[in-house]
Amino acid sequence: LTLLLVALVVLGVNLMPAFGPPTWAVIVTLTITADVPAVPLVAVAAVSAATGRLLLALGARRLRSRLPDRRREGLEALRGAVEQHRAGTVAGLALFALSPVPSAQLFIAAGVTGVRLVPLVAAFFCGRTVSYAIYVGAATTAHDKLGDLVGDALTSPASIALQLTLIAGLVVLVRTDWVRVLGRRADRPPAPPSPRQSDSSSSVARPCAKA
């Protein structure tokens, strides 16, 4: 029954698009106040958190259909540009797995842009499994200090400012004309060759001319 309560609470927290308490804070609170085995607690919390974020992203994807055509075209262009670059894909997976910033806005952005969600959710699940295990282990030895940390995470001005900044970033993401931005980058002329490259090309051309 306790693990079911954990699953429901964590799922509800991760369905919140903004200003939800950090999942690790919920887990630490349950570890301090309730006698819940560590391994099942971490497993249930990680699965519930990943499920909640996936549903949040899918909800954002449904809302995308209500955007104007120009906005949807821009987001589709952005999605294509991101998925074409392997480095960007790897960086995105690392961001979802290891980022200390609230992940709700990240998943909303992923849902709105239409990128593939399964790799992001898998990376999120792996990263959160490790981080939740660390927090649960720390809560058993330093619960007094972690209790103060939980309070700071929920009420600190820095945490609230970060949430507001991420929400503003989402607004900018949706309202930016990505078709024009990415089109300008594609239309840029190639960079002129460096002096070394021009010297080497001329030295290669001279023997050819003599022959």
Short mmCIF file of C-alpha atoms in Angstrom, two decimals:
data_model
loop_
_atom_site.label_atom_id
_atom_site.label_comp_id
_atom_site.label_asym_id
_atom_site.label_seq_id
_atom_site.Cartn_x
_atom_site.Cartn_y
_atom_site.Cartn_z
CA LEU A 1 0.00 0.00 0.00
CA THR A 2 2.83 2.40 0.78
CA LEU A 3 4.54 1.73 -2.55
CA LEU A 4 1.24 2.32 -4.35
CA LEU A 5 0.98 5.67 -2.61
CA VAL A 6 4.55 6.45 -3.67
CA ALA A 7 3.72 5.57 -7.27
CA LEU A 8 0.62 7.79 -7.32
CA VAL A 9 2.32 10.74 -5.64
CA VAL A 10 5.39 10.60 -7.88
CA LEU A 11 3.23 10.15 -10.98
CA GLY A 12 1.13 13.17 -10.03
CA VAL A 13 4.18 15.32 -9.33
CA ASN A 14 5.72 14.48 -12.71
CA LEU A 15 2.48 15.30 -14.52
CA MET A 16 2.71 18.88 -13.28
CA PRO A 17 3.92 21.23 -16.06
CA ALA A 18 5.48 23.72 -13.64
CA PHE A 19 6.12 24.50 -9.96
CA GLY A 20 5.89 20.88 -8.91
CA PRO A 21 8.07 19.73 -6.02
CA PRO A 22 11.25 17.89 -7.08
CA THR A 23 10.71 14.14 -7.11
CA TRP A 24 13.86 13.59 -5.07
CA ALA A 25 12.37 15.82 -2.36
CA VAL A 26 9.25 13.63 -2.25
CA ILE A 27 11.38 10.50 -2.04
CA VAL A 28 13.57 11.93 0.71
CA THR A 29 10.50 12.96 2.69
CA LEU A 30 9.03 9.46 2.40
CA THR A 31 12.36 7.92 3.36
CA ILE A 32 12.58 10.09 6.47
CA THR A 33 8.96 9.78 7.59
CA ALA A 34 7.98 6.27 6.45
CA ASP A 35 9.59 2.88 6.68
CA VAL A 36 9.89 2.05 2.98
CA PRO A 37 12.56 -0.35 1.66
CA ALA A 38 15.12 1.55 -0.39
CA VAL A 39 15.31 -0.65 -3.49
CA PRO A 40 11.54 -0.89 -4.16
CA LEU A 41 11.17 2.81 -3.37
CA VAL A 42 13.79 3.82 -5.94
CA ALA A 43 12.43 1.44 -8.58
CA VAL A 44 8.81 2.53 -8.16
CA ALA A 45 9.75 6.21 -8.06
CA ALA A 46 11.88 6.00 -11.22
CA VAL A 47 9.18 4.15 -13.18
CA SER A 48 6.45 6.52 -11.99
CA ALA A 49 8.53 9.61 -12.74
CA ALA A 50 9.36 8.41 -16.26
CA THR A 51 5.72 7.54 -16.89
CA GLY A 52 4.56 10.94 -15.67
CA ARG A 53 7.04 12.81 -17.86
CA LEU A 54 6.10 10.70 -20.88
CA LEU A 55 2.42 11.50 -20.40
CA LEU A 56 3.28 15.18 -19.95
CA ALA A 57 5.21 15.20 -23.24
CA LEU A 58 2.39 13.39 -25.03
CA GLY A 59 -0.07 15.95 -23.70
CA ALA A 60 2.14 18.76 -25.02
CA ARG A 61 2.24 17.00 -28.38
CA ARG A 62 -1.55 16.94 -28.49
CA LEU A 63 -1.68 20.67 -27.77
CA ARG A 64 0.75 21.26 -30.62
CA SER A 65 -2.07 20.62 -33.10
CA ARG A 66 -3.78 23.80 -31.87
CA LEU A 67 -0.83 26.00 -32.80
CA PRO A 68 -0.94 28.05 -36.01
CA ASP A 69 0.44 26.34 -39.10
CA ARG A 70 3.47 28.62 -39.19
CA ARG A 71 4.42 27.67 -35.62
CA ARG A 72 4.04 23.97 -36.36
CA GLU A 73 6.19 24.27 -39.48
CA GLY A 74 8.88 26.04 -37.50
CA LEU A 75 8.88 23.40 -34.76
CA GLU A 76 9.03 20.66 -37.38
CA ALA A 77 12.05 22.36 -38.96
CA LEU A 78 13.70 22.58 -35.55
CA ARG A 79 13.02 18.88 -34.90
CA GLY A 80 14.58 17.92 -38.23
CA ALA A 81 17.65 20.07 -37.56
CA VAL A 82 18.16 18.52 -34.12
CA GLU A 83 17.74 14.93 -35.26
CA GLN A 84 20.14 15.40 -38.19
CA HIS A 85 23.05 16.20 -35.88
CA ARG A 86 24.34 13.25 -33.91
CA ALA A 87 26.15 15.49 -31.43
CA GLY A 88 22.91 17.31 -30.71
CA THR A 89 21.11 14.01 -30.15
CA VAL A 90 23.76 12.81 -27.69
CA ALA A 91 23.72 16.14 -25.89
CA GLY A 92 19.93 15.96 -25.64
CA LEU A 93 20.03 12.49 -24.11
CA ALA A 94 22.65 13.63 -21.61
CA LEU A 95 20.53 16.65 -20.75
CA PHE A 96 17.51 14.50 -19.96
CA ALA A 97 19.58 11.97 -18.01
CA LEU A 98 21.85 14.24 -15.99
CA SER A 99 20.39 17.73 -15.99
CA PRO A 100 19.86 19.21 -12.50
CA VAL A 101 17.24 21.65 -13.81
CA PRO A 102 13.52 20.79 -13.57
CA SER A 103 12.65 18.33 -16.32
CA ALA A 104 8.98 19.24 -16.80
CA GLN A 105 9.73 22.05 -19.24
CA LEU A 106 12.27 19.87 -21.05
CA PHE A 107 9.63 17.22 -21.72
CA ILE A 108 7.06 19.82 -22.75
CA ALA A 109 9.59 21.19 -25.24
CA ALA A 110 10.26 17.67 -26.51
CA GLY A 111 6.56 17.04 -26.94
CA VAL A 112 5.93 20.33 -28.71
CA THR A 113 8.83 19.92 -31.13
CA GLY A 114 7.84 16.33 -31.93
CA VAL A 115 11.20 14.65 -31.29
CA ARG A 116 11.28 10.95 -30.47
CA LEU A 117 10.31 10.49 -26.85
CA VAL A 118 11.37 6.90 -26.15
CA PRO A 119 15.15 7.59 -26.06
CA LEU A 120 14.57 10.66 -23.89
CA VAL A 121 12.36 8.79 -21.45
CA ALA A 122 14.88 5.92 -21.28
CA ALA A 123 17.72 8.35 -20.56
CA PHE A 124 15.58 10.11 -17.95
CA PHE A 125 14.73 6.79 -16.28
CA CYS A 126 18.37 5.70 -16.07
CA GLY A 127 19.53 9.04 -14.74
CA ARG A 128 16.78 9.30 -12.17
CA THR A 129 17.33 5.73 -10.95
CA VAL A 130 20.91 6.63 -10.07
CA SER A 131 20.10 10.01 -8.54
CA TYR A 132 17.18 8.68 -6.49
CA ALA A 133 19.35 5.87 -5.14
CA ILE A 134 21.95 8.44 -4.07
CA TYR A 135 19.35 10.60 -2.32
CA VAL A 136 17.73 7.63 -0.55
CA GLY A 137 21.14 6.44 0.64
CA ALA A 138 22.00 9.90 1.90
CA ALA A 139 18.63 10.29 3.61
CA THR A 140 19.29 7.30 5.85
CA THR A 141 22.47 8.87 7.24
CA ALA A 142 21.89 12.62 7.17
CA HIS A 143 18.15 13.06 7.32
CA ASP A 144 18.32 16.31 9.34
CA LYS A 145 20.38 18.16 6.74
CA LEU A 146 18.40 16.71 3.85
CA GLY A 147 15.18 17.83 5.50
CA ASP A 148 16.39 21.43 5.38
CA LEU A 149 17.49 20.91 1.78
CA VAL A 150 14.01 19.71 0.84
CA GLY A 151 12.49 22.86 2.31
CA ASP A 152 14.91 25.06 0.39
CA ALA A 153 14.15 23.22 -2.86
CA LEU A 154 10.44 23.89 -2.48
CA THR A 155 10.45 27.52 -1.33
CA SER A 156 13.75 29.15 -2.33
CA PRO A 157 13.59 32.24 -4.59
CA ALA A 158 16.27 30.71 -6.82
CA SER A 159 14.10 27.65 -7.48
CA ILE A 160 11.07 29.80 -8.31
CA ALA A 161 13.17 32.04 -10.58
CA LEU A 162 14.52 28.99 -12.41
CA GLN A 163 10.98 27.74 -13.04
CA LEU A 164 9.93 31.13 -14.40
CA THR A 165 13.00 31.25 -16.63
CA LEU A 166 12.25 27.82 -18.09
CA ILE A 167 8.64 28.78 -18.74
CA ALA A 168 9.84 31.90 -20.56
CA GLY A 169 12.19 29.69 -22.56
CA LEU A 170 9.24 27.54 -23.64
CA VAL A 171 7.37 30.62 -24.83
CA VAL A 172 10.40 31.73 -26.85
CA LEU A 173 10.78 28.21 -28.29
CA VAL A 174 7.21 28.15 -29.57
CA ARG A 175 7.10 31.74 -30.83
CA THR A 176 10.43 31.72 -32.67
CA ASP A 177 10.15 31.48 -36.46
CA TRP A 178 12.49 28.49 -36.81
CA VAL A 179 11.90 28.21 -40.56
CA ARG A 180 13.42 31.65 -41.06
CA VAL A 181 16.19 31.15 -38.48
CA LEU A 182 17.31 27.80 -39.87
CA GLY A 183 16.88 29.04 -43.44
CA ARG A 184 19.27 31.91 -42.80
CA ARG A 185 21.88 29.51 -41.49
CA ALA A 186 21.49 27.26 -44.52
CA ASP A 187 21.83 30.22 -46.91
CA ARG A 188 25.06 31.49 -45.37
CA PRO A 189 27.97 31.38 -47.86
CA PRO A 190 30.77 28.96 -47.00
CA ALA A 191 33.70 30.37 -45.10
CA PRO A 192 36.66 31.46 -47.27
CA PRO A 193 39.65 29.11 -47.23
CA SER A 194 42.41 29.89 -44.80
CA PRO A 195 45.78 31.12 -46.14
CA ARG A 196 47.35 27.72 -45.46
CA GLN A 197 44.68 25.94 -47.46
CA SER A 198 45.08 28.34 -50.39
CA ASP A 199 48.88 27.97 -50.36
CA SER A 200 48.66 24.18 -50.28
CA SER A 201 46.13 24.11 -53.11
CA SER A 202 48.30 26.39 -55.27
CA SER A 203 51.38 24.25 -54.63
CA VAL A 204 49.47 21.21 -55.77
CA ALA A 205 48.21 23.00 -58.86
CA ARG A 206 51.69 24.10 -60.01
CA PRO A 207 53.14 20.64 -60.72
CA CYS A 208 49.94 19.77 -62.56
CA ALA A 209 50.32 22.87 -64.71
CA LYS A 210 53.92 21.95 -65.55
CA ALA A 211 52.94 18.46 -66.53
#
